[in-house]
Amino acid sequence: MSRRNRADLRLINSPEGETMGISRRQFIKSAASLGVIALAPRAGGAAVARTATLRAAVMEQAIRAGAPRTNFSGFNGSVPGPLLRYRKGETVRLAFRNALEVESAVHWHGIRVPNAMDGVPYVTQNPVQPGDEFVYEFQLPDSGTFWYHPHQSSFEQVPRGLYGALIVEEERPIEVDRELVWLLSDVRIEDDGLQVEDFGRILDIANDGRIGNEVLLNGIAAGAGNVLEVRSGERIRLRLINAAAARIFQLELHGHAMNVIAYDGQAVEPHVLEQLVLGPGMRADLVIDCMQAPGSRFLMNDIHRRSVGPIASFVYGDASPVRRKPLGAPMRLAPNRLPEPDLGKASEHYIMFQGGMRGAPTLGIVDGKPARTHELMERHGLAWTMNYTARHEHALMHEPFLHLQRGEHVVLRMINETDFVHPMHLHGHFFRVIAVDGRKQARPVWRDTVIMGPRQTIDVAFVADNPGDWMYHCHILDHAAGGMMGTIRVT
Ligand SMILES: [Cu+2]
């Protein structure tokens, strides 16, 4: 256990950024290079956009003290990229500078941006060429926990390290003693620390995706040695983001109740979770009352079948408790205003998913021609179909698979005929998860990404109120590259 890891966890998203009077465009850098972009409140009341620059470039960073440095691509020289933190309703201006040797762009996952700001090459904008810049400017309609990452060759660019958190504070935040942002991810590295250059293998594409051999928490190796020092009695708000390309986390925390207060940034009625399942792209906000005795120690574990192991240790300092009883303040967040789908007048649409290396063989259409499973894989590098069609990242995006009228109330039935799990993500909108395998959900939660279990059917409902071509894809990024990707056109 290194001093460095300790420092990292304590520094993560501490509120100093706001209270230290940091001026415009300055970064606070922690020892482990987690930057926080915190900007001065705008003067006057004029609607001045808050600006920040995200520069993508190759870089190096050790994932644990003493380990050989790992080659990453990162924003502003760190993995994860700088923590962007704003308030609901603000307008932001984010300049993306591409210092990579490949085309890229930045997508703002979960933020209901105008279509032209969504950051999807070939769909909402041209790719940003090496050496070029693209300026994104949009208002933040919702408070919540969001993140950003490239949407070009994302199966490679994201696990190389291009991701960061974007937090939008509520108008009236709930009372907590401390807030943390944890970006979970992984990396596939050799003993020499270098990333394994095996991105986009059909074996990964057609299976569970490319899973790393080291789990990362804010760019540092996860594990029991990753220590979060807590004080008895304190209330922590923990914002969790799964930024991994393919890994699904299933988290449990010993000795503490995990009160979930938001999924994908949207408020839910606070309730206690025994386990939290987070697929790639998904987020959860937790409130944790640390009511154990000074000097005690507890593990947060990932108990997912593929990745059993500790994520971090909650270690109580010796200081006397801040309070003896949990803070009585409410945990419930004020909900964002989202357009409520009316199921009585909603149109119904279906998407059937097939493919993968296990399960029934697939017949799909690629570039207008039929292809059997082996042809999909061997000839096209594809493994998945949506409504019998497999789409390449570049080629077929201009042909939406679903047309919706602006303002249309929609029920989307997703029928997973594969033997695999798929976290399905829709851009530009939130949807309510209304039924699972035909069972109506008592409290349908808002989400932008929902897990479809193997052979499971999920119904979601939303109002298509945001015009444009919106990506709809699996957030296992190898699956997206392998055909589980398309656009929904709202006009
Ligand atoms: Cu998938």
Short mmCIF file of C-alpha atoms and ligand atoms in Angstrom, two decimals:
data_model
loop_
_atom_site.label_atom_id
_atom_site.label_comp_id
_atom_site.label_asym_id
_atom_site.label_seq_id
_atom_site.Cartn_x
_atom_site.Cartn_y
_atom_site.Cartn_z
CA MET A 1 0.00 0.00 0.00
CA SER A 2 1.53 3.25 -1.03
CA ARG A 3 1.23 6.74 0.31
CA ARG A 4 0.43 7.74 -3.18
CA ASN A 5 -2.72 5.66 -3.34
CA ARG A 6 -3.88 7.11 -0.06
CA ALA A 7 -3.45 10.60 -1.32
CA ASP A 8 -5.32 9.79 -4.49
CA LEU A 9 -8.44 8.63 -2.82
CA ARG A 10 -8.58 11.50 -0.40
CA LEU A 11 -8.09 14.03 -3.13
CA ILE A 12 -10.72 12.70 -5.41
CA ASN A 13 -13.20 15.41 -5.98
CA SER A 14 -12.79 17.09 -2.67
CA PRO A 15 -14.72 20.33 -2.61
CA GLU A 16 -11.59 22.47 -2.42
CA GLY A 17 -11.97 23.39 -6.04
CA GLU A 18 -14.95 25.53 -5.22
CA THR A 19 -13.73 26.94 -1.93
CA MET A 20 -10.15 27.74 -2.80
CA GLY A 21 -11.17 30.45 -5.18
CA ILE A 22 -9.68 28.80 -8.19
CA SER A 23 -9.86 31.06 -11.16
CA ARG A 24 -10.99 30.38 -14.65
CA ARG A 25 -9.19 27.65 -16.58
CA GLN A 26 -6.95 26.66 -13.73
CA PHE A 27 -6.55 23.05 -12.83
CA ILE A 28 -5.97 21.57 -9.47
CA LYS A 29 -3.72 18.60 -9.90
CA SER A 30 -3.42 15.89 -7.33
CA ALA A 31 -0.26 13.85 -6.94
CA ALA A 32 -1.76 11.26 -9.19
CA SER A 33 -2.82 13.82 -11.70
CA LEU A 34 -6.56 13.78 -11.26
CA GLY A 35 -7.34 17.30 -12.32
CA VAL A 36 -10.40 19.15 -11.21
CA ILE A 37 -11.52 21.91 -13.47
CA ALA A 38 -13.21 24.34 -11.15
CA LEU A 39 -14.12 27.72 -12.39
CA ALA A 40 -15.04 30.95 -10.74
CA PRO A 41 -18.73 31.80 -10.63
CA ARG A 42 -19.60 33.97 -13.55
CA ALA A 43 -19.70 37.66 -12.86
CA GLY A 44 -22.71 39.86 -13.24
CA GLY A 45 -25.31 37.37 -14.35
CA ALA A 46 -24.60 37.62 -18.04
CA ALA A 47 -24.93 34.19 -19.61
CA VAL A 48 -21.23 33.66 -20.13
CA ALA A 49 -20.28 30.14 -21.07
CA ARG A 50 -17.80 28.52 -18.74
CA THR A 51 -14.87 27.33 -20.75
CA ALA A 52 -12.41 24.50 -20.48
CA THR A 53 -10.02 22.78 -22.84
CA LEU A 54 -9.65 19.05 -23.22
CA ARG A 55 -6.49 18.05 -25.00
CA ALA A 56 -6.20 14.42 -26.00
CA ALA A 57 -2.68 13.06 -26.34
CA VAL A 58 -0.62 9.99 -25.63
CA MET A 59 0.90 9.96 -22.17
CA GLU A 60 2.25 7.69 -19.47
CA GLN A 61 1.11 7.00 -15.97
CA ALA A 62 1.94 4.31 -13.41
CA ILE A 63 -1.14 2.51 -12.14
CA ARG A 64 0.51 1.84 -8.78
CA ALA A 65 3.52 3.18 -6.95
CA GLY A 66 6.69 1.55 -8.13
CA ALA A 67 5.04 -0.10 -11.14
CA PRO A 68 6.40 0.48 -14.64
CA ARG A 69 4.61 3.30 -16.38
CA THR A 70 1.73 2.41 -18.65
CA ASN A 71 1.19 4.03 -22.01
CA PHE A 72 -2.22 5.67 -22.14
CA SER A 73 -4.03 8.21 -24.19
CA GLY A 74 -5.47 10.79 -21.85
CA PHE A 75 -7.16 14.16 -21.65
CA ASN A 76 -4.92 16.93 -20.28
CA GLY A 77 -2.21 14.46 -19.40
CA SER A 78 -4.13 12.31 -16.96
CA VAL A 79 -6.28 9.20 -16.70
CA PRO A 80 -9.04 9.85 -15.99
CA GLY A 81 -9.25 13.25 -17.64
CA PRO A 82 -10.05 16.37 -15.63
CA LEU A 83 -13.16 16.34 -13.50
CA LEU A 84 -15.55 18.82 -15.05
CA ARG A 85 -17.92 20.28 -12.52
CA TYR A 86 -20.75 22.67 -13.25
CA ARG A 87 -24.17 23.68 -12.04
CA LYS A 88 -27.49 22.83 -13.56
CA GLY A 89 -28.59 25.29 -16.23
CA GLU A 90 -25.12 26.59 -17.00
CA THR A 91 -23.81 26.92 -20.51
CA VAL A 92 -20.42 25.35 -21.07
CA ARG A 93 -17.92 25.78 -23.85
CA LEU A 94 -15.54 22.85 -24.10
CA ALA A 95 -12.72 23.02 -26.61
CA PHE A 96 -11.46 19.64 -27.70
CA ARG A 97 -7.90 19.64 -29.05
CA ASN A 98 -6.86 16.52 -30.82
CA ALA A 99 -3.16 15.93 -30.23
CA LEU A 100 -3.54 12.23 -31.02
CA GLU A 101 -2.35 10.71 -34.27
CA VAL A 102 -5.83 9.48 -35.03
CA GLU A 103 -9.21 11.13 -35.63
CA SER A 104 -11.40 11.57 -32.61
CA ALA A 105 -14.25 13.56 -31.01
CA VAL A 106 -15.85 13.84 -27.59
CA HIS A 107 -19.26 12.57 -26.58
CA TRP A 108 -20.95 13.80 -23.39
CA HIS A 109 -22.58 10.67 -22.09
CA GLY A 110 -26.03 11.29 -20.60
CA ILE A 111 -26.20 15.00 -21.27
CA ARG A 112 -29.20 16.01 -23.33
CA VAL A 113 -27.27 18.18 -25.76
CA PRO A 114 -28.42 19.52 -29.12
CA ASN A 115 -27.60 16.91 -31.75
CA ALA A 116 -24.70 18.85 -33.31
CA MET A 117 -22.91 18.81 -29.93
CA ASP A 118 -23.22 15.05 -29.34
CA GLY A 119 -19.73 14.26 -30.54
CA VAL A 120 -20.39 11.28 -32.81
CA PRO A 121 -18.12 11.29 -35.89
CA TYR A 122 -19.88 10.72 -39.20
CA VAL A 123 -23.27 11.22 -37.54
CA THR A 124 -23.32 14.55 -35.71
CA GLN A 125 -19.99 16.01 -36.82
CA ASN A 126 -16.91 15.34 -38.88
CA PRO A 127 -14.12 13.60 -37.03
CA VAL A 128 -11.65 16.00 -35.47
CA GLN A 129 -8.40 15.49 -37.37
CA PRO A 130 -5.05 15.20 -35.61
CA GLY A 131 -3.91 18.72 -34.75
CA ASP A 132 -7.39 20.18 -35.09
CA GLU A 133 -9.82 21.57 -32.54
CA PHE A 134 -13.57 21.38 -32.13
CA VAL A 135 -15.50 23.55 -29.71
CA TYR A 136 -18.57 22.12 -28.05
CA GLU A 137 -21.03 24.52 -26.51
CA PHE A 138 -24.26 23.55 -24.81
CA GLN A 139 -26.44 24.13 -21.82
CA LEU A 140 -26.68 21.59 -19.02
CA PRO A 141 -30.38 20.81 -18.62
CA ASP A 142 -30.02 18.14 -15.95
CA SER A 143 -28.10 17.80 -12.73
CA GLY A 144 -26.38 14.48 -12.24
CA THR A 145 -23.36 12.27 -12.73
CA PHE A 146 -22.24 12.15 -16.35
CA TRP A 147 -19.02 11.45 -18.21
CA TYR A 148 -17.23 12.09 -21.44
CA HIS A 149 -15.29 9.91 -23.86
CA PRO A 150 -14.55 9.65 -27.58
CA HIS A 151 -17.17 8.10 -29.82
CA GLN A 152 -14.76 7.10 -32.54
CA SER A 153 -13.10 3.69 -32.41
CA SER A 154 -14.27 3.84 -28.84
CA PHE A 155 -13.45 0.15 -28.32
CA GLU A 156 -9.82 1.31 -28.50
CA GLN A 157 -9.78 4.99 -27.57
CA VAL A 158 -11.72 4.59 -24.31
CA PRO A 159 -9.68 1.74 -22.81
CA ARG A 160 -6.52 3.58 -23.83
CA GLY A 161 -7.58 6.11 -21.18
CA LEU A 162 -9.74 8.75 -22.83
CA TYR A 163 -12.53 9.28 -20.34
CA GLY A 164 -13.45 11.63 -17.52
CA ALA A 165 -16.32 12.65 -15.25
CA LEU A 166 -18.69 15.53 -15.82
CA ILE A 167 -20.68 16.43 -12.73
CA VAL A 168 -23.64 18.78 -12.80
CA GLU A 169 -24.62 19.91 -9.33
CA GLU A 170 -28.21 20.24 -8.24
CA GLU A 171 -29.63 23.68 -7.60
CA ARG A 172 -29.97 22.57 -3.99
CA PRO A 173 -27.54 19.71 -3.31
CA ILE A 174 -28.31 17.31 -0.50
CA GLU A 175 -26.32 17.67 2.68
CA VAL A 176 -23.26 15.43 2.94
CA ASP A 177 -19.88 15.75 4.61
CA ARG A 178 -17.92 14.75 1.56
CA GLU A 179 -18.41 13.89 -2.05
CA LEU A 180 -16.31 11.48 -4.10
CA VAL A 181 -16.27 10.64 -7.78
CA TRP A 182 -14.95 7.20 -8.66
CA LEU A 183 -14.39 6.29 -12.27
CA LEU A 184 -14.08 2.53 -12.54
CA SER A 185 -12.35 1.07 -15.51
CA ASP A 186 -9.75 -1.48 -16.47
CA VAL A 187 -6.68 -1.87 -18.58
CA ARG A 188 -5.06 -4.87 -20.26
CA ILE A 189 -1.34 -4.64 -19.65
CA GLU A 190 1.81 -6.77 -19.83
CA ASP A 191 4.35 -7.19 -17.04
CA ASP A 192 6.30 -4.27 -18.49
CA GLY A 193 3.27 -2.05 -17.92
CA LEU A 194 2.52 -1.53 -21.59
CA GLN A 195 -0.99 -1.94 -22.90
CA VAL A 196 -1.59 -5.10 -24.88
CA GLU A 197 -2.10 -4.05 -28.50
CA ASP A 198 -4.96 -6.39 -29.24
CA PHE A 199 -7.88 -4.01 -29.63
CA GLY A 200 -10.76 -5.06 -31.84
CA ARG A 201 -10.14 -8.81 -31.93
CA ILE A 202 -13.12 -10.72 -33.26
CA LEU A 203 -12.76 -13.11 -30.30
CA ASP A 204 -13.49 -10.22 -27.94
CA ILE A 205 -16.07 -8.64 -30.21
CA ALA A 206 -18.08 -11.86 -30.45
CA ASN A 207 -17.84 -12.67 -26.73
CA ASP A 208 -17.98 -10.53 -23.60
CA GLY A 209 -15.77 -7.79 -24.99
CA ARG A 210 -12.18 -6.94 -24.19
CA ILE A 211 -11.76 -7.19 -20.42
CA GLY A 212 -8.62 -5.77 -18.84
CA ASN A 213 -6.42 -7.61 -16.37
CA GLU A 214 -6.14 -4.63 -13.99
CA VAL A 215 -9.15 -2.85 -12.55
CA LEU A 216 -8.61 0.89 -12.21
CA LEU A 217 -10.19 3.34 -9.81
CA ASN A 218 -9.51 6.86 -11.02
CA GLY A 219 -6.56 5.59 -13.00
CA ILE A 220 -4.96 3.77 -10.07
CA ALA A 221 -4.96 0.00 -9.58
CA ALA A 222 -8.00 -0.99 -7.55
CA GLY A 223 -7.63 -3.36 -4.61
CA ALA A 224 -7.61 -3.61 -0.84
CA GLY A 225 -4.51 -1.42 -0.82
CA ASN A 226 -6.47 1.43 -2.32
CA VAL A 227 -7.49 3.12 0.91
CA LEU A 228 -10.25 5.61 1.48
CA GLU A 229 -9.78 7.15 4.89
CA VAL A 230 -13.13 7.89 6.51
CA ARG A 231 -14.17 9.44 9.76
CA SER A 232 -16.69 7.76 11.97
CA GLY A 233 -20.09 9.43 11.63
CA GLU A 234 -19.51 11.11 8.30
CA ARG A 235 -21.89 10.95 5.37
CA ILE A 236 -20.32 10.44 1.94
CA ARG A 237 -21.90 10.89 -1.43
CA LEU A 238 -20.18 8.50 -3.81
CA ARG A 239 -20.65 9.03 -7.52
CA LEU A 240 -19.72 5.86 -9.39
CA ILE A 241 -19.12 5.75 -13.13
CA ASN A 242 -18.32 2.63 -15.12
CA ALA A 243 -15.93 3.84 -17.81
CA ALA A 244 -14.68 0.36 -18.73
CA ALA A 245 -15.00 -0.78 -22.32
CA ALA A 246 -16.57 -4.10 -21.42
CA ARG A 247 -16.32 -4.94 -17.73
CA ILE A 248 -19.49 -5.18 -15.67
CA PHE A 249 -19.07 -4.35 -12.00
CA GLN A 250 -21.15 -5.89 -9.25
CA LEU A 251 -20.24 -4.07 -6.09
CA GLU A 252 -20.86 -4.76 -2.44
CA LEU A 253 -19.65 -2.79 0.56
CA HIS A 254 -19.14 -4.57 3.86
CA GLY A 255 -20.38 -2.97 7.05
CA HIS A 256 -22.29 -0.16 5.37
CA ALA A 257 -25.64 0.42 3.70
CA MET A 258 -25.37 1.57 0.11
CA ASN A 259 -28.26 4.00 -0.34
CA VAL A 260 -28.77 4.60 -4.03
CA ILE A 261 -30.13 8.06 -4.75
CA ALA A 262 -29.63 8.28 -8.53
CA TYR A 263 -29.08 6.06 -11.54
CA ASP A 264 -27.39 7.53 -14.59
CA GLY A 265 -27.66 10.93 -12.91
CA GLN A 266 -31.43 10.83 -12.47
CA ALA A 267 -32.94 10.81 -8.98
CA VAL A 268 -34.59 7.68 -7.62
CA GLU A 269 -36.42 7.20 -4.35
CA PRO A 270 -33.53 6.43 -1.97
CA HIS A 271 -33.27 2.75 -1.18
CA VAL A 272 -30.64 0.37 0.13
CA LEU A 273 -28.83 -1.95 -2.26
CA GLU A 274 -27.14 -5.17 -1.24
CA GLN A 275 -25.27 -5.16 -4.52
CA LEU A 276 -24.87 -2.57 -7.20
CA VAL A 277 -24.59 -3.74 -10.80
CA LEU A 278 -22.95 -1.22 -13.10
CA GLY A 279 -22.57 -2.06 -16.76
CA PRO A 280 -20.27 -0.03 -18.99
CA GLY A 281 -21.54 3.53 -19.35
CA MET A 282 -23.79 3.32 -16.29
CA ARG A 283 -23.60 5.49 -13.17
CA ALA A 284 -24.99 5.41 -9.66
CA ASP A 285 -24.96 7.96 -6.86
CA LEU A 286 -24.74 6.45 -3.40
CA VAL A 287 -25.08 7.91 0.06
CA ILE A 288 -22.99 6.06 2.63
CA ASP A 289 -23.21 6.78 6.34
CA CYS A 290 -19.92 5.69 7.88
CA MET A 291 -21.16 4.56 11.29
CA GLN A 292 -18.49 2.03 12.21
CA ALA A 293 -16.00 2.48 15.04
CA PRO A 294 -12.76 4.45 14.73
CA GLY A 295 -9.92 2.17 13.70
CA SER A 296 -12.08 -0.35 11.82
CA ARG A 297 -11.72 -1.32 8.18
CA PHE A 298 -14.09 -2.61 5.48
CA LEU A 299 -13.82 -3.69 1.86
CA MET A 300 -15.71 -2.71 -1.22
CA ASN A 301 -15.61 -5.76 -3.46
CA ASP A 302 -16.48 -6.54 -7.01
CA ILE A 303 -18.27 -9.88 -6.89
CA HIS A 304 -19.03 -10.19 -10.59
CA ARG A 305 -18.24 -13.70 -11.79
CA ARG A 306 -15.56 -12.49 -14.17
CA SER A 307 -13.71 -10.19 -11.84
CA VAL A 308 -13.95 -11.14 -8.18
CA GLY A 309 -11.74 -8.88 -6.11
CA PRO A 310 -11.54 -5.88 -3.81
CA ILE A 311 -11.93 -2.37 -5.23
CA ALA A 312 -11.02 -0.26 -2.21
CA SER A 313 -10.79 -0.32 1.58
CA PHE A 314 -12.80 2.00 3.79
CA VAL A 315 -10.46 2.64 6.71
CA TYR A 316 -11.66 4.52 9.77
CA GLY A 317 -9.28 6.99 11.30
CA ASP A 318 -8.82 7.20 15.05
CA ALA A 319 -10.56 10.57 15.38
CA SER A 320 -13.65 10.67 17.53
CA PRO A 321 -16.93 10.36 15.60
CA VAL A 322 -18.31 13.41 13.83
CA ARG A 323 -21.72 12.29 15.06
CA ARG A 324 -23.09 9.28 16.88
CA LYS A 325 -26.26 8.84 14.84
CA PRO A 326 -26.45 9.04 11.06
CA LEU A 327 -27.08 12.49 9.69
CA GLY A 328 -30.83 13.00 9.63
CA ALA A 329 -30.83 15.17 6.50
CA PRO A 330 -32.90 13.86 3.58
CA MET A 331 -31.14 11.89 0.86
CA ARG A 332 -33.77 12.44 -1.77
CA LEU A 333 -32.65 14.51 -4.75
CA ALA A 334 -34.95 16.94 -6.52
CA PRO A 335 -35.78 15.23 -9.83
CA ASN A 336 -34.83 16.75 -13.17
CA ARG A 337 -37.67 17.72 -15.44
CA LEU A 338 -37.87 15.03 -18.10
CA PRO A 339 -40.70 14.61 -20.62
CA GLU A 340 -43.04 11.95 -19.23
CA PRO A 341 -44.04 9.27 -21.76
CA ASP A 342 -47.78 8.62 -21.98
CA LEU A 343 -48.09 4.87 -22.44
CA GLY A 344 -51.71 5.28 -23.55
CA LYS A 345 -50.67 7.00 -26.73
CA ALA A 346 -47.18 5.63 -27.24
CA SER A 347 -46.19 3.97 -30.48
CA GLU A 348 -44.48 0.61 -30.13
CA HIS A 349 -41.25 -0.36 -31.79
CA TYR A 350 -39.19 -3.50 -31.57
CA ILE A 351 -35.51 -4.25 -31.76
CA MET A 352 -34.32 -7.82 -31.87
CA PHE A 353 -30.74 -8.62 -31.05
CA GLN A 354 -28.92 -11.67 -32.31
CA GLY A 355 -25.36 -12.85 -32.58
CA GLY A 356 -22.31 -13.71 -30.58
CA MET A 357 -20.11 -16.76 -30.43
CA ARG A 358 -22.47 -18.71 -28.18
CA GLY A 359 -26.09 -19.46 -28.88
CA ALA A 360 -28.08 -19.71 -32.08
CA PRO A 361 -26.33 -19.01 -35.38
CA THR A 362 -27.14 -15.65 -36.88
CA LEU A 363 -28.17 -14.60 -40.33
CA GLY A 364 -27.64 -10.90 -40.76
CA ILE A 365 -27.60 -8.25 -43.44
CA VAL A 366 -24.39 -6.32 -43.97
CA ASP A 367 -24.16 -3.58 -46.58
CA GLY A 368 -27.46 -4.81 -48.02
CA LYS A 369 -26.32 -8.41 -48.41
CA PRO A 370 -27.11 -11.47 -46.30
CA ALA A 371 -24.31 -12.99 -44.27
CA ARG A 372 -24.13 -16.06 -42.06
CA THR A 373 -22.41 -16.05 -38.68
CA HIS A 374 -18.99 -17.07 -39.96
CA GLU A 375 -19.21 -14.62 -42.86
CA LEU A 376 -20.20 -11.82 -40.50
CA MET A 377 -17.16 -12.53 -38.37
CA GLU A 378 -14.56 -13.56 -40.90
CA ARG A 379 -15.41 -11.25 -43.74
CA HIS A 380 -16.84 -8.22 -41.96
CA GLY A 381 -15.44 -8.36 -38.43
CA LEU A 382 -19.00 -8.18 -37.13
CA ALA A 383 -20.79 -10.44 -34.70
CA TRP A 384 -24.10 -8.83 -33.74
CA THR A 385 -27.29 -7.80 -35.47
CA MET A 386 -30.12 -5.45 -34.59
CA ASN A 387 -33.28 -6.33 -36.50
CA TYR A 388 -31.19 -8.65 -38.66
CA THR A 389 -28.79 -5.91 -39.68
CA ALA A 390 -25.18 -5.40 -38.62
CA ARG A 391 -23.73 -1.94 -38.95
CA HIS A 392 -20.14 -0.87 -39.24
CA GLU A 393 -19.09 2.14 -37.21
CA HIS A 394 -18.63 4.30 -40.28
CA ALA A 395 -20.65 2.85 -43.09
CA LEU A 396 -24.30 2.64 -42.25
CA MET A 397 -24.95 5.29 -39.68
CA HIS A 398 -26.57 7.58 -42.16
CA GLU A 399 -29.34 5.06 -42.57
CA PRO A 400 -31.34 5.17 -39.33
CA PHE A 401 -33.02 1.94 -38.29
CA LEU A 402 -35.88 3.82 -36.66
CA HIS A 403 -37.65 7.06 -37.60
CA LEU A 404 -39.57 8.91 -34.90
CA GLN A 405 -41.65 12.04 -35.06
CA ARG A 406 -40.49 14.84 -32.85
CA GLY A 407 -42.68 14.72 -29.74
CA GLU A 408 -43.66 11.10 -30.36
CA HIS A 409 -44.29 8.99 -27.29
CA VAL A 410 -42.44 5.74 -27.76
CA VAL A 411 -42.22 2.29 -26.24
CA LEU A 412 -39.10 0.50 -27.40
CA ARG A 413 -39.15 -3.24 -26.83
CA MET A 414 -35.64 -4.69 -26.84
CA ILE A 415 -35.59 -8.42 -27.37
CA ASN A 416 -32.24 -9.95 -26.57
CA GLU A 417 -32.01 -13.26 -28.40
CA THR A 418 -28.34 -13.58 -27.57
CA ASP A 419 -26.72 -15.44 -24.70
CA PHE A 420 -24.87 -12.28 -23.68
CA VAL A 421 -25.40 -9.24 -21.49
CA HIS A 422 -25.75 -5.91 -23.27
CA PRO A 423 -25.93 -2.48 -21.62
CA MET A 424 -27.92 -0.54 -24.22
CA HIS A 425 -27.43 3.21 -24.44
CA LEU A 426 -29.53 5.85 -26.19
CA HIS A 427 -28.13 9.30 -26.87
CA GLY A 428 -29.93 12.60 -26.40
CA HIS A 429 -32.76 11.20 -24.27
CA PHE A 430 -33.55 9.46 -21.03
CA PHE A 431 -36.03 6.59 -20.99
CA ARG A 432 -38.06 4.93 -18.31
CA VAL A 433 -37.46 1.21 -17.88
CA ILE A 434 -41.09 0.10 -17.76
CA ALA A 435 -40.96 -3.70 -18.05
CA VAL A 436 -38.51 -6.59 -17.76
CA ASP A 437 -39.54 -9.84 -19.48
CA GLY A 438 -43.07 -8.47 -19.64
CA ARG A 439 -43.25 -7.73 -15.93
CA LYS A 440 -44.25 -4.13 -15.36
CA GLN A 441 -41.85 -2.28 -13.09
CA ALA A 442 -43.52 -0.81 -10.01
CA ARG A 443 -41.25 2.23 -10.03
CA PRO A 444 -39.88 2.65 -13.54
CA VAL A 445 -36.53 4.40 -13.23
CA TRP A 446 -35.09 6.87 -15.70
CA ARG A 447 -31.92 5.73 -17.39
CA ASP A 448 -29.79 6.39 -20.44
CA THR A 449 -28.23 2.93 -20.33
CA VAL A 450 -30.02 -0.27 -19.38
CA ILE A 451 -28.70 -3.79 -18.97
CA MET A 452 -30.37 -6.49 -21.04
CA GLY A 453 -29.61 -9.88 -19.57
CA PRO A 454 -29.18 -12.93 -21.81
CA ARG A 455 -32.50 -13.80 -23.54
CA GLN A 456 -34.17 -10.97 -21.70
CA THR A 457 -36.74 -8.51 -23.04
CA ILE A 458 -36.67 -4.94 -21.78
CA ASP A 459 -39.32 -2.31 -22.50
CA VAL A 460 -38.35 1.33 -22.24
CA ALA A 461 -40.53 4.40 -22.81
CA PHE A 462 -39.60 7.95 -23.67
CA VAL A 463 -40.67 11.05 -25.55
CA ALA A 464 -38.60 11.65 -28.67
CA ASP A 465 -38.33 15.38 -28.08
CA ASN A 466 -34.76 16.02 -29.18
CA PRO A 467 -34.44 16.31 -32.97
CA GLY A 468 -31.55 14.70 -34.81
CA ASP A 469 -29.85 11.39 -35.48
CA TRP A 470 -29.13 9.71 -32.16
CA MET A 471 -26.88 6.78 -31.54
CA TYR A 472 -28.40 3.73 -30.00
CA HIS A 473 -25.81 1.08 -29.16
CA CYS A 474 -24.43 -1.47 -26.78
CA HIS A 475 -21.96 0.12 -24.37
CA ILE A 476 -19.77 -2.95 -24.41
CA LEU A 477 -17.68 -1.07 -26.91
CA ASP A 478 -16.48 -4.18 -28.72
CA HIS A 479 -20.10 -5.14 -29.28
CA ALA A 480 -20.85 -1.69 -30.66
CA ALA A 481 -17.91 -2.05 -33.04
CA GLY A 482 -19.20 -5.51 -33.95
CA GLY A 483 -22.61 -4.41 -35.20
CA MET A 484 -24.66 -3.46 -32.13
CA MET A 485 -24.95 0.14 -33.14
CA GLY A 486 -27.33 2.23 -35.13
CA THR A 487 -29.13 5.54 -35.19
CA ILE A 488 -32.64 6.65 -34.34
CA ARG A 489 -33.77 9.66 -36.33
CA VAL A 490 -36.08 12.18 -34.65
CA THR A 491 -37.59 14.74 -37.06
CU CU B 1 -23.43 -5.84 -26.03
#
